[in-house]
Coordinates of C-alpha atoms in Angstrom, one line a residue:
M1 CA 66.7 63.0 94.7
S2 CA 65.0 60.0 95.8
N3 CA 61.9 60.3 98.6
A4 CA 61.3 57.3 99.2
L5 CA 63.2 54.8 102.0
D6 CA 64.8 51.6 101.7
S7 CA 64.0 49.9 105.0
A8 CA 65.9 47.0 104.3
A9 CA 68.7 48.9 103.0
L10 CA 68.8 51.0 106.2
D11 CA 68.3 48.3 108.9
A12 CA 71.6 46.7 106.8
A13 CA 73.3 49.9 107.5
I14 CA 72.7 50.3 110.9
D15 CA 73.8 46.9 111.6
R16 CA 76.9 47.4 109.6
V17 CA 78.0 50.3 111.7
H18 CA 77.3 47.9 114.6
R19 CA 79.4 45.3 113.2
A20 CA 82.3 47.5 112.4
G21 CA 82.6 48.1 116.2
V22 CA 80.0 50.4 118.2
P23 CA 78.5 48.2 120.8
G24 CA 75.0 50.4 120.1
L25 CA 73.4 52.8 117.7
F26 CA 69.8 54.4 116.7
A27 CA 68.4 56.3 114.3
E28 CA 65.5 57.8 112.4
V29 CA 64.6 58.7 108.8
R30 CA 62.0 60.8 107.6
A31 CA 61.3 61.2 104.1
G32 CA 57.6 63.2 103.8
D33 CA 55.2 60.9 105.4
E34 CA 57.6 57.9 105.7
V35 CA 59.3 57.2 108.9
W36 CA 62.0 54.6 109.7
R37 CA 63.3 53.9 112.8
G38 CA 66.0 51.2 113.4
A39 CA 68.9 50.4 116.4
A40 CA 71.3 47.7 116.3
G41 CA 73.2 46.4 118.9
V42 CA 73.3 46.9 122.6
A43 CA 72.7 49.8 125.0
D44 CA 74.5 48.3 128.0
L45 CA 77.2 46.1 127.7
G46 CA 77.1 44.4 130.9
T47 CA 73.5 43.5 130.8
G48 CA 73.3 42.6 127.0
R49 CA 70.2 45.1 126.8
P50 CA 69.6 45.6 123.4
A51 CA 69.5 49.4 121.5
E52 CA 66.4 50.7 120.6
P53 CA 65.3 53.6 118.3
G54 CA 63.6 55.6 121.4
L55 CA 66.4 56.0 123.7
R56 CA 66.9 59.2 125.1
H57 CA 70.6 60.4 124.8
R58 CA 73.0 63.0 125.5
V59 CA 73.6 65.0 122.3
G60 CA 76.3 66.9 122.7
S61 CA 76.5 70.2 120.4
V62 CA 73.6 69.6 118.7
T63 CA 72.3 71.8 121.7
K64 CA 74.2 74.8 120.0
T65 CA 71.3 75.1 117.4
F66 CA 68.7 75.3 120.2
T67 CA 71.0 77.8 121.7
A68 CA 71.2 79.9 118.9
A69 CA 67.7 79.8 118.0
A70 CA 66.6 81.3 121.7
V71 CA 69.5 84.0 120.7
L72 CA 67.7 84.7 117.5
Q73 CA 64.4 85.1 119.0
Q74 CA 65.3 87.9 121.6
A75 CA 67.0 89.1 118.4
E76 CA 63.9 89.3 116.7
A77 CA 62.4 90.9 119.9
G78 CA 64.9 94.0 120.0
R79 CA 66.6 92.5 123.0
I80 CA 69.3 91.6 121.5
G81 CA 71.6 92.9 118.5
L82 CA 73.7 90.4 116.7
D83 CA 76.4 92.9 115.5
A84 CA 76.0 94.8 119.1
P85 CA 79.0 94.6 121.3
V86 CA 79.3 91.5 123.7
G87 CA 80.9 93.5 126.2
G88 CA 77.5 96.3 126.1
Y89 CA 75.6 92.8 127.7
L90 CA 78.2 91.4 129.7
P91 CA 80.8 94.3 130.8
E92 CA 82.1 91.3 133.5
L93 CA 82.9 88.8 131.7
V94 CA 84.1 90.5 128.3
P95 CA 85.7 93.8 129.1
G96 CA 88.2 96.3 127.6
E97 CA 88.7 96.5 123.8
R98 CA 87.7 92.6 123.6
G99 CA 84.1 93.4 124.5
E100 CA 83.7 96.3 122.1
V101 CA 85.0 94.6 119.1
I102 CA 83.4 91.1 119.4
T103 CA 79.5 90.8 118.4
V104 CA 77.2 88.3 119.4
R105 CA 77.4 87.2 115.9
M106 CA 80.9 86.3 116.3
L107 CA 80.0 84.1 119.2
L108 CA 77.4 82.3 117.3
D109 CA 79.5 82.0 114.1
H110 CA 82.8 80.8 115.9
T111 CA 84.9 84.0 115.1
S112 CA 85.1 86.0 118.4
G113 CA 88.9 85.1 118.7
F114 CA 88.1 83.0 122.1
P115 CA 89.7 79.8 122.5
E116 CA 88.5 76.7 123.7
Y117 CA 88.4 76.2 127.7
L118 CA 88.2 72.6 127.8
P119 CA 92.4 71.9 128.0
Y120 CA 91.6 74.5 131.1
A121 CA 89.3 72.7 132.7
Y122 CA 90.6 69.7 132.2
P123 CA 94.2 69.6 132.6
S124 CA 94.7 66.4 131.1
L125 CA 93.6 67.7 127.5
K126 CA 96.5 69.9 127.7
A127 CA 96.8 71.0 124.1
Y128 CA 93.2 69.9 123.0
P129 CA 92.9 68.6 120.2
V130 CA 96.3 68.3 119.6
V131 CA 95.5 64.5 120.2
A132 CA 98.9 62.8 120.8
E133 CA 99.4 65.3 123.6
T134 CA 95.9 64.8 125.8
G135 CA 94.9 61.9 128.1
P136 CA 91.8 60.8 129.6
E137 CA 92.8 61.1 133.3
S138 CA 90.7 64.4 133.6
L139 CA 87.1 62.7 132.3
E140 CA 87.4 60.8 135.6
E141 CA 88.9 63.4 138.0
H142 CA 85.8 65.8 137.0
R143 CA 83.1 63.0 136.2
F144 CA 81.1 64.5 139.2
T145 CA 82.7 68.2 139.3
R146 CA 79.9 70.8 139.3
F147 CA 81.9 73.9 137.3
D148 CA 80.7 77.6 137.7
P149 CA 80.3 78.7 134.0
A150 CA 81.5 81.9 134.7
E151 CA 84.7 80.6 136.0
L152 CA 84.7 78.4 132.7
I153 CA 84.0 81.3 130.6
G154 CA 86.7 83.2 132.3
M155 CA 89.8 80.3 131.6
G156 CA 88.8 80.9 127.6
V157 CA 88.4 84.5 127.6
S158 CA 92.1 85.2 129.7
A159 CA 93.7 82.5 127.7
P160 CA 95.8 83.2 124.2
P161 CA 93.3 83.9 121.3
A162 CA 92.9 81.6 119.2
G163 CA 92.2 84.5 116.3
T164 CA 91.4 87.7 116.0
P165 CA 87.7 88.9 116.5
G166 CA 85.5 88.3 113.0
G167 CA 89.0 86.8 111.3
R168 CA 88.4 83.9 108.8
P169 CA 88.7 81.0 109.6
G170 CA 87.2 81.2 113.0
V171 CA 87.8 78.7 115.5
Y172 CA 85.2 76.3 116.8
S173 CA 85.2 77.0 120.7
N174 CA 82.4 76.1 123.3
T175 CA 83.3 79.2 124.9
N176 CA 81.5 81.4 122.6
Y177 CA 78.1 79.4 123.6
L178 CA 78.7 79.6 127.2
L179 CA 78.9 83.5 126.6
L180 CA 75.6 83.2 124.7
G181 CA 74.0 81.3 127.5
R182 CA 74.9 84.0 130.2
L183 CA 74.0 86.8 127.4
L184 CA 69.9 85.2 127.7
E185 CA 70.3 85.3 131.0
E186 CA 71.2 88.7 131.1
V187 CA 68.3 90.0 128.9
T188 CA 65.6 87.6 129.6
G189 CA 66.3 87.5 133.3
V190 CA 66.0 83.7 133.9
P191 CA 68.9 81.1 133.3
A192 CA 69.5 80.2 129.7
E193 CA 68.5 76.5 130.1
R194 CA 65.0 77.6 131.7
Y195 CA 64.3 80.1 128.6
I196 CA 65.7 77.6 126.0
T197 CA 63.0 75.0 127.3
R198 CA 59.7 77.5 127.6
H199 CA 60.9 79.4 124.1
V200 CA 62.2 76.4 122.1
I201 CA 61.8 72.9 123.5
E202 CA 58.3 73.3 124.4
R203 CA 57.5 75.7 121.2
A204 CA 58.8 72.9 119.0
G205 CA 56.5 70.2 120.8
L206 CA 59.4 68.3 122.1
R207 CA 58.3 65.8 124.9
D208 CA 62.0 63.5 125.7
T209 CA 64.0 66.9 125.4
G210 CA 65.4 68.4 128.2
F211 CA 68.5 70.3 130.3
P212 CA 69.8 67.4 133.0
E213 CA 69.4 68.3 136.4
G214 CA 72.2 65.7 137.9
P215 CA 74.5 63.4 136.6
E216 CA 71.8 61.0 135.4
V217 CA 70.1 60.5 132.1
E218 CA 66.3 60.1 133.3
G219 CA 64.0 57.7 131.4
P220 CA 65.1 55.0 129.4
H221 CA 69.1 55.4 127.7
S222 CA 72.2 54.0 126.6
R223 CA 75.4 53.4 128.4
L224 CA 78.1 55.8 126.9
Y225 CA 81.7 54.0 125.9
E226 CA 84.5 56.1 125.4
S227 CA 87.8 54.9 123.9
W228 CA 89.5 58.0 123.7
F229 CA 91.9 56.6 121.0
G230 CA 92.4 53.4 122.1
K231 CA 93.5 54.9 125.4
L232 CA 91.0 53.3 127.3
D233 CA 91.0 50.0 126.2
P234 CA 88.3 48.8 127.0
P235 CA 86.4 51.8 126.4
R236 CA 85.0 53.3 129.8
D237 CA 81.4 54.0 130.8
F238 CA 80.8 57.9 131.2
S239 CA 77.1 57.8 131.0
V240 CA 76.9 59.3 134.4
F241 CA 78.8 62.3 134.1
D242 CA 77.9 66.0 135.5
M243 CA 77.4 68.2 132.2
S244 CA 77.9 71.5 134.1
W245 CA 81.0 71.8 132.0
V246 CA 79.4 72.6 128.9
G247 CA 75.6 73.7 130.2
P248 CA 73.7 75.5 127.3
T249 CA 76.8 74.5 124.9
A250 CA 76.2 70.4 124.7
S251 CA 74.6 69.3 127.6
L252 CA 70.8 68.7 126.2
V253 CA 69.6 64.9 126.1
S254 CA 66.8 64.2 123.7
T255 CA 65.6 61.5 121.6
V256 CA 66.5 60.8 117.6
A257 CA 62.4 61.6 117.2
D258 CA 62.3 64.8 119.1
L259 CA 65.5 66.1 116.9
N260 CA 64.2 65.5 113.8
R261 CA 61.1 67.3 115.1
F262 CA 63.0 70.1 116.4
Y263 CA 64.8 70.8 113.2
A264 CA 61.7 70.2 111.3
E265 CA 59.7 73.2 112.9
L266 CA 63.0 75.2 112.9
F267 CA 63.1 75.0 109.1
A268 CA 59.2 75.2 108.8
G269 CA 59.7 78.5 110.3
R270 CA 58.0 78.0 113.4
I271 CA 60.8 78.5 116.0
V272 CA 62.4 81.5 114.3
G273 CA 61.2 83.9 111.6
P274 CA 62.4 83.5 107.6
A275 CA 65.1 86.1 108.2
S276 CA 66.4 84.8 111.3
L277 CA 67.0 81.6 109.7
A278 CA 68.6 83.0 106.5
E279 CA 71.0 83.9 109.3
M280 CA 71.9 80.9 110.4
R281 CA 72.7 79.7 107.1
R282 CA 74.7 82.4 106.4
T283 CA 78.0 80.4 106.5
G284 CA 82.2 81.0 106.9
P285 CA 85.1 78.6 107.4
V286 CA 85.4 77.5 110.8
V287 CA 88.2 75.3 112.2
S288 CA 86.6 72.3 113.9
Q289 CA 87.8 70.8 117.2
E290 CA 88.8 67.8 115.1
G291 CA 91.1 70.3 112.6
R292 CA 89.0 70.2 110.1
L293 CA 87.5 73.1 108.2
I294 CA 84.1 73.3 107.6
A295 CA 81.3 75.8 106.7
Y296 CA 79.4 76.9 110.0
G297 CA 76.3 79.8 110.3
L298 CA 74.9 80.3 113.6
G299 CA 74.4 77.3 115.0
L300 CA 73.8 75.4 111.9
H301 CA 76.2 73.8 109.9
P302 CA 75.6 71.9 106.5
M303 CA 76.3 67.9 106.3
E304 CA 80.1 67.7 105.8
G305 CA 81.2 67.3 102.0
E306 CA 78.2 69.1 100.5
E307 CA 79.8 71.6 98.2
E308 CA 76.7 73.5 97.6
H309 CA 74.5 74.3 100.4
D310 CA 72.4 76.9 99.4
G311 CA 70.1 75.3 97.5
P312 CA 66.7 73.4 98.4
D313 CA 68.1 69.5 98.3
A314 CA 71.1 70.5 101.0
F315 CA 71.1 69.4 104.2
W316 CA 71.7 71.4 107.3
G317 CA 72.0 70.4 111.3
H318 CA 74.6 70.2 113.9
G319 CA 76.7 67.0 115.1
G320 CA 77.2 66.5 119.0
T321 CA 79.8 64.4 120.9
V322 CA 79.8 64.1 125.1
W323 CA 82.3 61.5 126.7
G324 CA 81.1 58.3 125.0
G325 CA 78.3 59.5 123.0
G326 CA 77.9 60.9 119.8
T327 CA 75.1 62.4 117.7
L328 CA 74.1 63.9 113.9
A329 CA 70.9 65.8 113.3
M330 CA 70.4 66.6 109.7
T331 CA 66.9 68.1 107.7
R332 CA 67.1 68.9 104.5
A333 CA 66.5 72.3 103.6
D334 CA 63.1 71.9 102.0
G335 CA 62.2 69.8 105.2
G336 CA 61.6 66.7 102.8
R337 CA 63.9 64.5 104.2
Q338 CA 65.6 63.9 108.1
L339 CA 67.9 62.0 109.6
A340 CA 68.8 61.6 112.9
V341 CA 71.2 58.8 114.7
G342 CA 72.6 58.3 118.3
M343 CA 75.3 55.8 118.7
N344 CA 77.5 55.1 122.5
L345 CA 81.1 54.9 121.2
Q346 CA 83.5 57.8 121.1
R347 CA 86.7 58.2 119.6
W348 CA 87.1 54.9 118.5
N349 CA 90.4 56.0 115.9
R350 CA 93.5 54.5 117.1
L351 CA 96.5 56.9 117.1
G352 CA 99.1 56.4 114.2
A353 CA 102.7 57.4 114.3
D354 CA 102.3 60.8 113.1
G355 CA 99.7 61.4 115.9
R356 CA 96.6 61.5 114.3
P357 CA 93.5 59.7 114.5
Q358 CA 94.0 56.7 111.7
P359 CA 90.9 55.3 109.3
H360 CA 88.7 52.7 111.1
P361 CA 86.1 50.4 109.8
I362 CA 83.2 52.7 111.6
D363 CA 84.1 55.7 109.7
A364 CA 83.2 54.1 106.1
A365 CA 79.8 52.2 107.9
L366 CA 78.8 55.3 109.3
A367 CA 79.5 57.3 105.8
A368 CA 77.2 54.6 104.3
L369 CA 74.7 54.6 106.5
Y370 CA 74.7 58.3 106.2
R371 CA 74.0 58.3 102.7
V372 CA 71.2 55.6 102.3
A373 CA 69.5 58.0 104.9
L374 CA 69.6 61.1 103.0
Y375 CA 69.8 60.1 99.8
G376 CA 68.0 56.6 99.6

């Protein structure tokens, strides 16, 4: 396993992703004391403003690791039982038999059986993630909608189940992490975002990470261009968007440097203890929103494609998407190498006759960037 950074190879790899079709992207790679930061393309297609490594960015479901860490902190304090029924904490949100059998752990690892609430909040998504049957109309309609998280949770809880509680494979669902946000509020007495800010973000020493207070991203940032599988042509700018539709499940704004710092602190045992970190890395099969079978723990998953992820050479972290933006943050289990990358285009793949996303040059270019960044 090489620990040296090849700056020239990284520069070339990130540029190839831009030339393959991503307007702009930015990344930080760390190997021991070595640090490479790079960017390619533009942050704003209208003005030509270049992408820069220090831009703030909506990181999507990378937020889930922060929320999971907060829940594990409360478990360490004895205020939450990972295998305790959710209904004991949130009887009004998860009533009846399901509240008695679905545990906190099942929310964290997506085995609760609760389906995704998005197709109910965004009607044009319909059978999400059945891509061919969905459209982007609801994205524009709800750009400034302020959602009530209890209402969103109700949509997911009352919908037909996606599986049986504790069943495998699980089904990735934002409903689970909205419930975890309400659980944090119930046991701490403060909103989940406030608790996560004080006890996770500030504990990790992150200076450019936080939950948005409005639809704008504060500070230098990129525009976010959504293609929706070619149905938005040219891609539409969704960088201004009310993120109450995801809250503590996917609304964080951060930088690539802060994400690497966060995962370094997490794996060093300075956010949660070793026993909690071991729980976070205990995985099972989960069906992703893209319909792929992935390994997922408690707010963490190993790098896709890794057959073995129990050793010190495995990479762990999370990926995330929002409308127009994508993020991946991965850290080697021993902390010796890290990658965090953000990009300002999403769902670039066109749909084939079978309704499935077709391969695109961006896919291969990103895979090549990840290989150079993680393995040298």
